Structure formats: C-alpha cells, structure tokens
CSV table of C-alpha atoms and ligand atoms in Angstrom, one decimal:
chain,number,residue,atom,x,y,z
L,8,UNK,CA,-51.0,-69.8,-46.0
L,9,UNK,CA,-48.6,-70.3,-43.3
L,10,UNK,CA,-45.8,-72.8,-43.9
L,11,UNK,CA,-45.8,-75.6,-41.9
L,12,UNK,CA,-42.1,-75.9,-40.4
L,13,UNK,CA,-42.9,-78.8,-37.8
L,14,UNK,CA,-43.9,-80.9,-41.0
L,15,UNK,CA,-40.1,-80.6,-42.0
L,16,UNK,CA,-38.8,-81.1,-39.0
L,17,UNK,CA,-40.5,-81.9,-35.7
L,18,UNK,CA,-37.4,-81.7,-33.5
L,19,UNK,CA,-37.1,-77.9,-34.4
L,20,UNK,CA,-38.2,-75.4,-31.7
L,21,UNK,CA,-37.0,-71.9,-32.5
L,22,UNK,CA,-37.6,-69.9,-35.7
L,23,UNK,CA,-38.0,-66.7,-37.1
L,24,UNK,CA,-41.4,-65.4,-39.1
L,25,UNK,CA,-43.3,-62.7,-40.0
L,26,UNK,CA,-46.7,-61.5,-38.9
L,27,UNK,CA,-49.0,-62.1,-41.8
L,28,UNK,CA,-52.4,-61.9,-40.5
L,29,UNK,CA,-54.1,-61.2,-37.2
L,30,UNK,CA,-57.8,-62.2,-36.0
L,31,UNK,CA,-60.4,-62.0,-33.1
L,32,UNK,CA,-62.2,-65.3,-32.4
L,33,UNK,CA,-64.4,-65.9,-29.5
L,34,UNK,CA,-62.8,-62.4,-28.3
L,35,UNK,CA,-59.4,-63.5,-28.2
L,36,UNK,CA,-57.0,-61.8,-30.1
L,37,UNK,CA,-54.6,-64.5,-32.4
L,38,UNK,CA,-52.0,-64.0,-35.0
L,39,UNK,CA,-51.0,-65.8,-38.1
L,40,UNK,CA,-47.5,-66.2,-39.5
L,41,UNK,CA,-45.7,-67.0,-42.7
L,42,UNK,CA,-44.5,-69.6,-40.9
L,43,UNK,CA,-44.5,-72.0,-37.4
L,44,UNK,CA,-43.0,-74.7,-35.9
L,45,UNK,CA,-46.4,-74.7,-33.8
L,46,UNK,CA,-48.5,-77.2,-33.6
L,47,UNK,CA,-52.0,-76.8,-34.0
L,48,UNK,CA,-55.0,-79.0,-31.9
L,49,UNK,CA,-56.1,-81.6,-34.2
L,50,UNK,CA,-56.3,-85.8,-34.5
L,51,UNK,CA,-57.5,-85.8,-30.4
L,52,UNK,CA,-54.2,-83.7,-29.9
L,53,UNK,CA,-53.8,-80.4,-27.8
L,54,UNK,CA,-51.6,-77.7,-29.3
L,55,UNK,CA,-48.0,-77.0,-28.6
L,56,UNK,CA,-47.6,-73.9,-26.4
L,57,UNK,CA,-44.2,-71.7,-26.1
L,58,UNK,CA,-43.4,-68.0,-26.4
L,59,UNK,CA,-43.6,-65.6,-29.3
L,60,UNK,CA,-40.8,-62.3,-29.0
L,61,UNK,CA,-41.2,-63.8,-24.9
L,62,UNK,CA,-45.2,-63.1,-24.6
L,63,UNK,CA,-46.5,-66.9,-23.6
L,64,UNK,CA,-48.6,-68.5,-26.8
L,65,UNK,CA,-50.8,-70.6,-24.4
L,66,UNK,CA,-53.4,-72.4,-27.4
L,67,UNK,CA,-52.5,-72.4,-31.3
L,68,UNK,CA,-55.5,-73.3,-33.6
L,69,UNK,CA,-55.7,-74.3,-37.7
L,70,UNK,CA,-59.0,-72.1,-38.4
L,71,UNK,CA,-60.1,-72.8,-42.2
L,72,UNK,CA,-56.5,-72.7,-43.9
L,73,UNK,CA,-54.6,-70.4,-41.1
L,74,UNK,CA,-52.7,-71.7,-38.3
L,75,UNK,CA,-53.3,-68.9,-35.4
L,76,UNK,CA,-51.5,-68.4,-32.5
L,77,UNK,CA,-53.7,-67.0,-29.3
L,78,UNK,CA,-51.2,-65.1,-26.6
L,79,UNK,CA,-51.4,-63.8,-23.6
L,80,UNK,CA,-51.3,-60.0,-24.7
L,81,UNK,CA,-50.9,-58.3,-28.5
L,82,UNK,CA,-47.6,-58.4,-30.3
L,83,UNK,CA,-46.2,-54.5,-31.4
L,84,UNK,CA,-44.3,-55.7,-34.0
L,85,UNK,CA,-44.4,-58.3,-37.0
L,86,UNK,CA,-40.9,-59.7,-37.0
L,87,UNK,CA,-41.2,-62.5,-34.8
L,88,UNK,CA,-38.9,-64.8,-33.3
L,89,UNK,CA,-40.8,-68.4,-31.9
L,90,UNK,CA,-39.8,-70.6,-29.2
L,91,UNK,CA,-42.0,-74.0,-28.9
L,92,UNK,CA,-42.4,-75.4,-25.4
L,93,UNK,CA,-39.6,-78.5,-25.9
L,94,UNK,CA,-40.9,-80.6,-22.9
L,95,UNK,CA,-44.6,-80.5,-23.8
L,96,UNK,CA,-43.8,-81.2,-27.7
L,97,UNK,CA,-41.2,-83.8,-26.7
L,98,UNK,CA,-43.9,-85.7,-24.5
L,99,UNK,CA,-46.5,-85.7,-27.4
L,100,UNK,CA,-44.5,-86.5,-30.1
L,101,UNK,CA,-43.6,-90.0,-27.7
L,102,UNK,CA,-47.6,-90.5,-26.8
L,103,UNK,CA,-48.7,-90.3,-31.1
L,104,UNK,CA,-45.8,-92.7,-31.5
L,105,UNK,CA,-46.2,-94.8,-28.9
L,106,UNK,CA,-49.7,-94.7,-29.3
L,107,UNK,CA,-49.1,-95.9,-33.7
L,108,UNK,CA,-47.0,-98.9,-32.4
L,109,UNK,CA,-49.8,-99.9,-28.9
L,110,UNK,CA,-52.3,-99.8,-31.9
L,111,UNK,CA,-50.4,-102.2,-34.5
L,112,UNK,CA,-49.7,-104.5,-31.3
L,113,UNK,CA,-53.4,-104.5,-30.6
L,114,UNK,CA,-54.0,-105.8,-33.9
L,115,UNK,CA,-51.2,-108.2,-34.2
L,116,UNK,CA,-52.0,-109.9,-30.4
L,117,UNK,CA,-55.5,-110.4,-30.9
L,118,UNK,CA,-57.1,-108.5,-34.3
L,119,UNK,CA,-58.1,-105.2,-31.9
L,120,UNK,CA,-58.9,-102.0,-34.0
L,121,UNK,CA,-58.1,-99.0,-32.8
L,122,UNK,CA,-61.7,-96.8,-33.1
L,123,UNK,CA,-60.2,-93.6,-31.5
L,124,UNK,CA,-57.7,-92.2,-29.1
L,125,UNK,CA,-57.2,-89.7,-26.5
L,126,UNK,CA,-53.7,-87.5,-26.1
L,127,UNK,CA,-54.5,-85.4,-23.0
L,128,UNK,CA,-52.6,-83.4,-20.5
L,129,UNK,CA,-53.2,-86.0,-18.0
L,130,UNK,CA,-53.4,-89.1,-20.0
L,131,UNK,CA,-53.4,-90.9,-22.9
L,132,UNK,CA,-56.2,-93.7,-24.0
L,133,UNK,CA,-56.8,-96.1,-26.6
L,134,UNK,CA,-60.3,-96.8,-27.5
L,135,UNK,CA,-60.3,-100.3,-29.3
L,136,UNK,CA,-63.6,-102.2,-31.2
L,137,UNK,CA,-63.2,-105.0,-28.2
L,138,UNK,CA,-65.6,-105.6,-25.8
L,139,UNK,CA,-63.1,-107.1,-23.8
L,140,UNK,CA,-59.2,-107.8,-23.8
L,141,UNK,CA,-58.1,-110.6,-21.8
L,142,UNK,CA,-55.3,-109.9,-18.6
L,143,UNK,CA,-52.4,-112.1,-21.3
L,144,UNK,CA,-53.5,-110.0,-24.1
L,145,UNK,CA,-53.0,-106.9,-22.7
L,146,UNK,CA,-49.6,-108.2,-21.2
L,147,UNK,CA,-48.6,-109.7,-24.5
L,148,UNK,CA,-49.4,-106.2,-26.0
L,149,UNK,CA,-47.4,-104.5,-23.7
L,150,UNK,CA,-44.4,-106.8,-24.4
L,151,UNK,CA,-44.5,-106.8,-28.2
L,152,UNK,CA,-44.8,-103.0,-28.4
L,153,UNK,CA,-41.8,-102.2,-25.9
L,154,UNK,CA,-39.8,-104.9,-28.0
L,155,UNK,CA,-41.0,-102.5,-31.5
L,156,UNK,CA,-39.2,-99.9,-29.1
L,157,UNK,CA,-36.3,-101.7,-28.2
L,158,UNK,CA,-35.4,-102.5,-32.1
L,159,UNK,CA,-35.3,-98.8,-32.8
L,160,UNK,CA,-36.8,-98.8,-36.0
L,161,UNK,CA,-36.5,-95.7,-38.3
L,162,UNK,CA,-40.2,-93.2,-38.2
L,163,UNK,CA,-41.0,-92.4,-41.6
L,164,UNK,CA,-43.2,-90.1,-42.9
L,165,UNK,CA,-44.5,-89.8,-46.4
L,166,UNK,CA,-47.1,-88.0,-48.8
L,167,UNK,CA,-48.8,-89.9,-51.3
L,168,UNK,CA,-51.8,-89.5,-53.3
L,169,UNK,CA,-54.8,-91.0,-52.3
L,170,UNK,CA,-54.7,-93.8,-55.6
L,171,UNK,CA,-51.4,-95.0,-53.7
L,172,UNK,CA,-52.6,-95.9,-50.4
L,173,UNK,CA,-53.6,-98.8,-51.2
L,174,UNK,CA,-50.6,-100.1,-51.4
L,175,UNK,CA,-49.3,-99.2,-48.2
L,176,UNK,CA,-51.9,-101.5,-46.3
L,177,UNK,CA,-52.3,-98.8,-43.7
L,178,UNK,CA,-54.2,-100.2,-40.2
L,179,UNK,CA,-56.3,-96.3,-40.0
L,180,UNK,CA,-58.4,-95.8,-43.4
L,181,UNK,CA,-56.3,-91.7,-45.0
L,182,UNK,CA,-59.0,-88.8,-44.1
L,183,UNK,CA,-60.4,-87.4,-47.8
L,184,UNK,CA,-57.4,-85.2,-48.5
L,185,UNK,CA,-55.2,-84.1,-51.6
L,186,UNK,CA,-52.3,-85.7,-50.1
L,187,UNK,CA,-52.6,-88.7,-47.5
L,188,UNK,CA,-50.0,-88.3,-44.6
L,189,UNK,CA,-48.4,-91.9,-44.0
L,190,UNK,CA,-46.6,-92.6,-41.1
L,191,UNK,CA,-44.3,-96.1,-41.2
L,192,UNK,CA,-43.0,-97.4,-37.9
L,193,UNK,CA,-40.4,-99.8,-40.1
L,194,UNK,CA,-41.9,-102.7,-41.5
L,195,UNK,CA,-44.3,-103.0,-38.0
L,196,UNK,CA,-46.9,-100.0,-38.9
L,197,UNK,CA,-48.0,-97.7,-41.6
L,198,UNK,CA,-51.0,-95.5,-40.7
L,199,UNK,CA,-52.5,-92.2,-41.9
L,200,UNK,CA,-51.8,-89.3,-39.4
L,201,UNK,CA,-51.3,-85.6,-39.3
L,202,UNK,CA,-49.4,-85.6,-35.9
L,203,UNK,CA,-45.6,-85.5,-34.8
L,204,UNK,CA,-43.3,-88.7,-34.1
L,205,UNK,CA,-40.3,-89.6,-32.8
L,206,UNK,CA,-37.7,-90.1,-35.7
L,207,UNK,CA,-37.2,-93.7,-34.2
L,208,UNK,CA,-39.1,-96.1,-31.9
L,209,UNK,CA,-36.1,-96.0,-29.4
L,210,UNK,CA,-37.0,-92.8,-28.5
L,211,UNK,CA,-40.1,-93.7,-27.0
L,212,UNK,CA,-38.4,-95.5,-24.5
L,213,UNK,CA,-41.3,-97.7,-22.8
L,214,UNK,CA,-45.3,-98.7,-22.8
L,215,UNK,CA,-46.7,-99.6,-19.6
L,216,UNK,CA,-50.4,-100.3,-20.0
L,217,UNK,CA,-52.0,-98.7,-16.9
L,218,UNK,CA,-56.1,-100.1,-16.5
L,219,UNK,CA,-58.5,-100.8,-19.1
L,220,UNK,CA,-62.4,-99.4,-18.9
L,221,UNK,CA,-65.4,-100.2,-20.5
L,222,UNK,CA,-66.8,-97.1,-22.2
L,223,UNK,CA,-69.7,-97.4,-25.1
L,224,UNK,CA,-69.8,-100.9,-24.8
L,225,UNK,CA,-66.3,-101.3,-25.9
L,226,UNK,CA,-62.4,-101.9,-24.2
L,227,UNK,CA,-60.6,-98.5,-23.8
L,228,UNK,CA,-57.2,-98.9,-22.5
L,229,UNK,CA,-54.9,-96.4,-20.4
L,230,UNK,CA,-51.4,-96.0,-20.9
L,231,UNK,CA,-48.1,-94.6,-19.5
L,232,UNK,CA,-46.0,-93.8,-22.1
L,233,UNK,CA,-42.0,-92.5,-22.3
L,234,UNK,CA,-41.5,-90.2,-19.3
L,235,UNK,CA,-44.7,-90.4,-18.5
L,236,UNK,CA,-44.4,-94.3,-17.5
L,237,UNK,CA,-41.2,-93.1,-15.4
L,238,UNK,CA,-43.1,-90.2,-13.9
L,239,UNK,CA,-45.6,-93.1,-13.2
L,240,UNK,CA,-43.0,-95.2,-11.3
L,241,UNK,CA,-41.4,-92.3,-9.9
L,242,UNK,CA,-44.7,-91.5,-8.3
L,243,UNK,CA,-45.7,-95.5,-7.6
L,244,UNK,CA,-42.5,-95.7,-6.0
L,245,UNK,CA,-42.8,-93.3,-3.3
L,246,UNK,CA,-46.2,-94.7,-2.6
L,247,UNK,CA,-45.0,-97.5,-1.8
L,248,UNK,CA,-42.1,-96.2,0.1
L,249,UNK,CA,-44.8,-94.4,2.0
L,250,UNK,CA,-47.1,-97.4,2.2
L,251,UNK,CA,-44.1,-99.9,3.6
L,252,UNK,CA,-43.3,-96.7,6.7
L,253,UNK,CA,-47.0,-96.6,7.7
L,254,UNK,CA,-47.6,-100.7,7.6
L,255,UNK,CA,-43.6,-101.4,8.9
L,256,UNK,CA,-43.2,-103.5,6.5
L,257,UNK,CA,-41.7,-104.5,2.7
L,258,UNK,CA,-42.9,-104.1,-0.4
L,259,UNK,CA,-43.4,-107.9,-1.0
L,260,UNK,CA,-45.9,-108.6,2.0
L,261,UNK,CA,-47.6,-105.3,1.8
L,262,UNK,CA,-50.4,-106.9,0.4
L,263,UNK,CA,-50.8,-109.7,2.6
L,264,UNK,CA,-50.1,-106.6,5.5
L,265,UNK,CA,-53.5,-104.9,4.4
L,266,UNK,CA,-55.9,-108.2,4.0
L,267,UNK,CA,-54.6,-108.6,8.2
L,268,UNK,CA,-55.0,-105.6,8.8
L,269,UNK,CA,-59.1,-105.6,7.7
L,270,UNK,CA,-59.4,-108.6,9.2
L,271,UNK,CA,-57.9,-107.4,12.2
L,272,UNK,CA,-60.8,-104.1,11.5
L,273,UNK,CA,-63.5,-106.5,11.3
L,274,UNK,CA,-63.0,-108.3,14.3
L,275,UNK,CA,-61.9,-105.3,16.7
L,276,UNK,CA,-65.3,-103.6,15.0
L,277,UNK,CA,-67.3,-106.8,15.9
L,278,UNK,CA,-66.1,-106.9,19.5
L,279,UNK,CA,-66.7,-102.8,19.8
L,280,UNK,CA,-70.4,-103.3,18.4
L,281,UNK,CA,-71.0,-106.7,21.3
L,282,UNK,CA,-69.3,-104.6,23.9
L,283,UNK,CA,-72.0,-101.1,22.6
L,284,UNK,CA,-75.1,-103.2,22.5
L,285,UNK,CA,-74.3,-104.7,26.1
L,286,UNK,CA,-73.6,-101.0,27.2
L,287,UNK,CA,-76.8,-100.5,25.8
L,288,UNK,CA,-78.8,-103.3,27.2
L,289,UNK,CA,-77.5,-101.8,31.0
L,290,UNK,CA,-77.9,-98.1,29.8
L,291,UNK,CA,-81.4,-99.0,28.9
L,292,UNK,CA,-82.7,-100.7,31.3
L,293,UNK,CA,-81.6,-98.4,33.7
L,294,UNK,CA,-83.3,-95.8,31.9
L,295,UNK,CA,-86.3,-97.6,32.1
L,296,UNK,CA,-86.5,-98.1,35.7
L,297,UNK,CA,-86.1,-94.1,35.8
L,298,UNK,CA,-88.8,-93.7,33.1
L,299,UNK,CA,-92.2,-91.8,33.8
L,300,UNK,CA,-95.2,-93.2,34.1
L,301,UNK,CA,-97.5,-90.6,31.6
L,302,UNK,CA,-100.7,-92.9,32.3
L,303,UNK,CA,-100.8,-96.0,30.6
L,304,UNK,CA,-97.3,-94.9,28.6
L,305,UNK,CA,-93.6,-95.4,30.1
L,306,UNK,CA,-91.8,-92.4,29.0
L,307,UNK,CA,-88.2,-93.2,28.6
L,308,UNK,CA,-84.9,-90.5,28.1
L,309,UNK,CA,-81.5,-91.1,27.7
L,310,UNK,CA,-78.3,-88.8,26.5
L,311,UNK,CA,-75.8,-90.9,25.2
L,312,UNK,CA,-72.2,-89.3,24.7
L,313,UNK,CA,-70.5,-90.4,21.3
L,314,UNK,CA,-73.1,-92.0,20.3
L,315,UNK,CA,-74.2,-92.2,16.6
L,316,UNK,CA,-77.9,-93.2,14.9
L,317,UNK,CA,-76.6,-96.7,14.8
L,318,UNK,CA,-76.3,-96.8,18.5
L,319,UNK,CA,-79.5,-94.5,19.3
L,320,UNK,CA,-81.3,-97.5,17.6
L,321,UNK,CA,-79.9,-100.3,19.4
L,322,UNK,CA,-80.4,-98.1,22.8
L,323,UNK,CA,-84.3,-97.4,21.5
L,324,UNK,CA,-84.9,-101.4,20.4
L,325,UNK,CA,-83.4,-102.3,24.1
L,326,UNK,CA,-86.1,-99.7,25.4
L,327,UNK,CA,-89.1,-100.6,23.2
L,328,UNK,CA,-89.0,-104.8,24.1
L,329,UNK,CA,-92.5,-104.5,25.7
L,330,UNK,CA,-95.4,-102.4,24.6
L,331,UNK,CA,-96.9,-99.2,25.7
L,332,UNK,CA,-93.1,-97.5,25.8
L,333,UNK,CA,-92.0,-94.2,23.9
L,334,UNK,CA,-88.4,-92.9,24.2
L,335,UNK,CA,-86.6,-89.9,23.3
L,336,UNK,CA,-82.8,-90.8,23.5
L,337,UNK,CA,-79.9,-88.1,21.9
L,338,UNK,CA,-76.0,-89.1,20.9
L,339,UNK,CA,-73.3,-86.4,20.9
L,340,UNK,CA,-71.3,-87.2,17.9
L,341,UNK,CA,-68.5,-85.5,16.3
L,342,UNK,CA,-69.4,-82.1,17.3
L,343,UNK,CA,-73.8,-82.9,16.2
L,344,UNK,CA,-76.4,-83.8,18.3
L,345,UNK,CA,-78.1,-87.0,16.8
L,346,UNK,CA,-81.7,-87.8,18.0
L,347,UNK,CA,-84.1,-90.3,17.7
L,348,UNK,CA,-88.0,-90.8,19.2
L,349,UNK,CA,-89.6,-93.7,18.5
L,350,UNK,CA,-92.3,-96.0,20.5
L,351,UNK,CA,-94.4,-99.4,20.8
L,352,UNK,CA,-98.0,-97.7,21.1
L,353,UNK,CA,-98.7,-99.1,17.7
L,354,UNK,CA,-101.0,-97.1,15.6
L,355,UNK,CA,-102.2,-95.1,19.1
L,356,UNK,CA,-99.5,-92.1,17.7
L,357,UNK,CA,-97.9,-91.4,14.6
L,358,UNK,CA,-94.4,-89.4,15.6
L,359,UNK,CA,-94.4,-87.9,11.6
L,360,UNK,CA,-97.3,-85.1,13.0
L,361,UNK,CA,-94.4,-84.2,15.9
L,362,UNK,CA,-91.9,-83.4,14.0
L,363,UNK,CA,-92.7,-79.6,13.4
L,364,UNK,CA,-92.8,-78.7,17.0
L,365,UNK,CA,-89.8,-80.5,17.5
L,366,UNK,CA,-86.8,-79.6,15.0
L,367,UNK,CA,-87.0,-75.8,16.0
L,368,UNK,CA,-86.8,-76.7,19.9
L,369,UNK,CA,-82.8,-78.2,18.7
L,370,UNK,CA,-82.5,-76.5,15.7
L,371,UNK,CA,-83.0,-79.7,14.1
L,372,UNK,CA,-83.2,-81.6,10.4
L,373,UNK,CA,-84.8,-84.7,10.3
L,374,UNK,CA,-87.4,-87.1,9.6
L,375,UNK,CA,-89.0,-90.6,9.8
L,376,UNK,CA,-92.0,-92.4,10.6
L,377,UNK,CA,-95.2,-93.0,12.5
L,378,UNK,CA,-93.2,-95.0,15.0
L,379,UNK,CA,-89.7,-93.6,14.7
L,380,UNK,CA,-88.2,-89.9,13.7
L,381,UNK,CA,-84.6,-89.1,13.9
L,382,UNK,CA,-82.4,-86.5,12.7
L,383,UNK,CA,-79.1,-84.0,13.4
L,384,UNK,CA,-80.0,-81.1,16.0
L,385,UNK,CA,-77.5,-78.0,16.3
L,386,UNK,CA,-78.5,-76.8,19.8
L,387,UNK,CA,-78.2,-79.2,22.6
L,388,UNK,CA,-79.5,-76.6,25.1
L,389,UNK,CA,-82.7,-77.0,23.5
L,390,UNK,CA,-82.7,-80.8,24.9
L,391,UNK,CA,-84.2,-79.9,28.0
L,392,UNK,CA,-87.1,-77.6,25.7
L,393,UNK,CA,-87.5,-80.7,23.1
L,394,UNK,CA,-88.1,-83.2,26.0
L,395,UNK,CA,-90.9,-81.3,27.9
L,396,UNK,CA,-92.7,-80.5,24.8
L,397,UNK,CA,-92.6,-84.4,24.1
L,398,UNK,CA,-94.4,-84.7,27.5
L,399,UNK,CA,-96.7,-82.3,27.1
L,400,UNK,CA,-97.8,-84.0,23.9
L,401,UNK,CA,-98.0,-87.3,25.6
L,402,UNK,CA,-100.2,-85.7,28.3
L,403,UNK,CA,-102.7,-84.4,25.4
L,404,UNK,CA,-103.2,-88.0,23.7
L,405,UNK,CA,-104.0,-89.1,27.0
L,406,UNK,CA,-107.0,-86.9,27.6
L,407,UNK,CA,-108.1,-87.2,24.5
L,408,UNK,CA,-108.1,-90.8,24.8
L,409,UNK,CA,-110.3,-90.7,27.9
E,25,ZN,ZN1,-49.7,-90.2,-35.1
C-alpha cells in the first residue's frame, strides 16, 4: 500500500519513492509507489498532475487500495524522484477550503446544506438543498466567509473513530470508514473530508460568489475563489477597460451608455423599417404598372438588392392589395439569393405543387404554402430560367381553366 505523503503534509511537492507496482487499465500504462505526495481524483476533485524522473504524470487514480500514477510514456527504472504540479495543487487546496468555510456560511446565514460540490478545472460550484437564496443572503454569505478568511484561523485535520464523531458536530455526515477524516476550520467548521486545505483560512485569501443556477430543482451557486477571484477581476477588469474605449465612456455610466444606446437601435431600426416599407410601396407599384397581363392574372417581378425575407414580404403584401395578382420578387442578401412567390388567386393555385420545378432552376432550398413559397437560391443566373418557367405555368392553368 502506498504511503500517503500529502496526508502529512500537503504543502510538500517533491519526494523520492520506489516503484512498487505497475498496471494496464483501460490500455494505459500506470505505476504504483511506496509512496506519493500525489493526489488522487476523489470527493468531486480532479487529481494532481506533475512529473515523475521528468516524464509528465497527467491523471493519478486510487484503484481498490493502490494509488496509480498514468504518464505520458513508461518509466526504465524504479527509483523515482516526484515533482507535484505546485500551481494546480495550490489552487485546489484554496477551492476545498474555501469551499468548507462558503458551506458553514451557507448554514449559518440562512440553514443551507450543502448536498454536493463541484472542484473543476474551470470552476468551482456549490450545490445547496435551497430552492432559492435571496440576493442579501448570498451577499451576507459572501461577507461572513471572507471575514472566516480574514481572522486566519488555524486548518486542522484529525482522525477519529467513527464512535467519536459525534462529538465533533460535523455539518457533512463521515463516509463508512475505519477512521473518519475531520477537517476543523477553528471553532467556525468541522466537516468530514478526504481532500487538501490550506493550513489557515488566510491563505485562501477571498470568496466572491459569481451567479447562482437552478439545477434539480434546487440553488447551485458559482464561486471565484483565491487566485481564481483575482484572475476573475483581472479578466473583468480589462473588459471593462475594453467596454469604456468602445462606448467612450467610464466605468460608472457604462450601464446607463448601453440602455441609450438600444434605445438609440430601436428607433434608428424603426425609422429604417418606415423608410423600407415606403421604398417598397413605390418599388411595388411600379412593378405593377410593368406587370403582365397572363389573361385574367397580373404577373408581377421584382429584384430587390439587399433585400432580406422580411422585405420580400412587405414588397409581395404591397403587390398582392387587389385580387387576381401573383409575384415572384428575389432579394440579394449577404452573398444568397432570397426568393419568394406568392399570389391572391385564392384557392385557383396552390404554389406547394411548384416548388419542384422551381428550386433546381436557382439551385434553391425552400418551402411554403399554397399561396406563398420562399426559400435561399445559390444561382442567380438561373433568375431569368426560374421566372419563364413561372410563366409558362401560369399560361397552363389558364387553358385548363377555359
Ligand atoms: Zn475538503
């Protein structure tokens, strides 16, 4: 069994060891020591990572009583020397504590349990019994635990049988093991856990609750914690740095910057779509005085440039005020050819039957119904093509009319 050197002292990085064991498992190739300062993946925690005799230990795994390092490529030899990744054990060593003293703070604000939590690479979460935690809770949280950080109290960890826990009054109920794991933040917290802590709470050095979610009916809350929250405010920083160059101004009337700024949107959009549908209204009705005459049906055509589906509909509804009208209008946009067809012949023609002559003549998707079909075409040479054929149709459900 390998002996479990982060247990004795979690701030130790490097160490010397012997290979004792090695094992395939899901075709990778790990090794087991007499002894580690790695930490294996357990309690919602990934593992530490670092180097063995400089090959890169990238996922370290406690598989029934081994602890087994996986590596990048085999080791020749089974005198080892073992360097932990400092940074990556340093940050989750301040996420389990921060995480002990968030949870006790939870419970102390406003009698929220802790039901699980979440250490990731990305972020940290804390999944509580609440259904919901009011904005001043979460705030008065926030300011209790970074006060609990602030008092630098002593981290102390102790193994006790499981007849003694009681005791202890420990806020997480000890897993069913020989010896229980207690971990005592001072007088504030005493919980059962199997991860690594700071030695004291100052070391954490801050708790910024980030957003709360609702996830299986219950509060989980996100947090920033030690240099995590001042990556966060690094990174929230130069947004806003950012933010004030493109808006020219300060951070204190950025807000008030955006809400003018979409109300300045709305009403430049709602002038644009007055101006478009009086374009329209002179577009069509040119178009219509140009339109054929296909007996008792006014064929009308249009190509609109920058025009999307929005627009081909206001141009068509201009078209279609009267009865006995059909028109076939196109809108470059963007680099696609939109089209639309649509008529006021009533249940004389259903345009859904059309369709499949038409999309191959513009290399066309599209769809719609008896009185109007629209789509994206890829070929607007095939305009001219698409247009006769619409004609020709037209022609037919004449004669067969008479
Ligand atoms: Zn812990």
């Amino acid at each position: 069994m390998t002996k479990q050197l982060y247990y004795q002292n979690p701030y130790q990085l490097e160490f010397d060891a012997r290979v004792i064991g090695r094992i395939e498992k899901d075709h990778r190739m790990g090794i087991i020591l007499d002894q580690t300062c790695f930490y294996p993946e357990g309690g919602g925690q990934p593992s530490d990572q670092g180097k063995l005799n400089q090959v890169r230990v990238y996922d370290v795994q406690k598989i029934d009583d081994n602890i087994v390092h996986f590596m990048d490529s085999e080791l020749k030899t089974d005198i080892i020397n073992g360097i932990v990744d400092g940074n990556r054990r340093h940050d989750f060593m301040q996420q389990h504590t921060g995480q002990h003293i968030l949870s006790q703070a939870l419970v102390r604000i406003g009698k929220y349990n802790t039901v699980s939590v979440h250490f990731g690479d990305t972020y940290t979460a804390i999944e509580t019994d609440a259904t919901e935690i009011p904005a001043k809770s979460i705030q008065a949280v926030e300011k209790l635990a970074n006060e609990v950080i602030r008092n630098n109290l002593p981290v102390n960890i102790l193994w006790v049988d499981p007849e003694q826990v009681e005791q202890f009054n420990i806020r997480r109920p000890p897993p069913d093991v020989e010896k229980v794991r207690i971990v005592q933040v001072g007088d504030f917290d005493a919980s059962a856990c199997g991860g690594l802590h700071m030695s004291h709470t100052g070391e954490v050095g801050i708790v910024k609750i980030t957003g709360q979610e609702k996830i299986r009916g219950r509060t989980r809350i996100h947090v920033k914690i030690g240099n995590r929250a001042l990556e966060d405010y690094s990174q929230k920083t130069e947004i806003f740095r950012e933010l004030g160059i493109l808006l020219t101004c300060g951070e204190d009337v950025l807000v008030k910057r955006v809400i003018d700024l979409q109300q300045q949107l709305k009403n430049a959009q709602r002038d644009v779509l007055t101006l478009q549908s009086a374009r329209m209204t002179d577009l069509a009705e040119a178009a219509i005085s140009k339109g054929k005459q296909i007996r008792h049906i006014l064929f009308v055509q249009q190509i609109l440039q920058n025009a999307d589906h929005n627009l081909l509909k206001i141009f068509a509804d201009r078209v279609l005020t009267l009865p006995g009208r059909l028109v076939v209008v196109f809108g470059t946009f963007n680099g696609r050819l939109n089209w639309m067809v649509s008529h006021s012949l009533g249940q004389e023609l259903n345009l859904a039957l059309w369709i499949k002559d038409l999309l191959p003549l513009i290399d066309a998707k599209g769809g719609g119904s008896p009185l109007l079909v629209q789509g994206v075409g890829q070929n607007p040479e095939g305009i001219q093509k698409f247009i006769e054929n619409v004609i020709q149709k037209l022609e037919r459900i004449e004669s067969s009319d008479e």
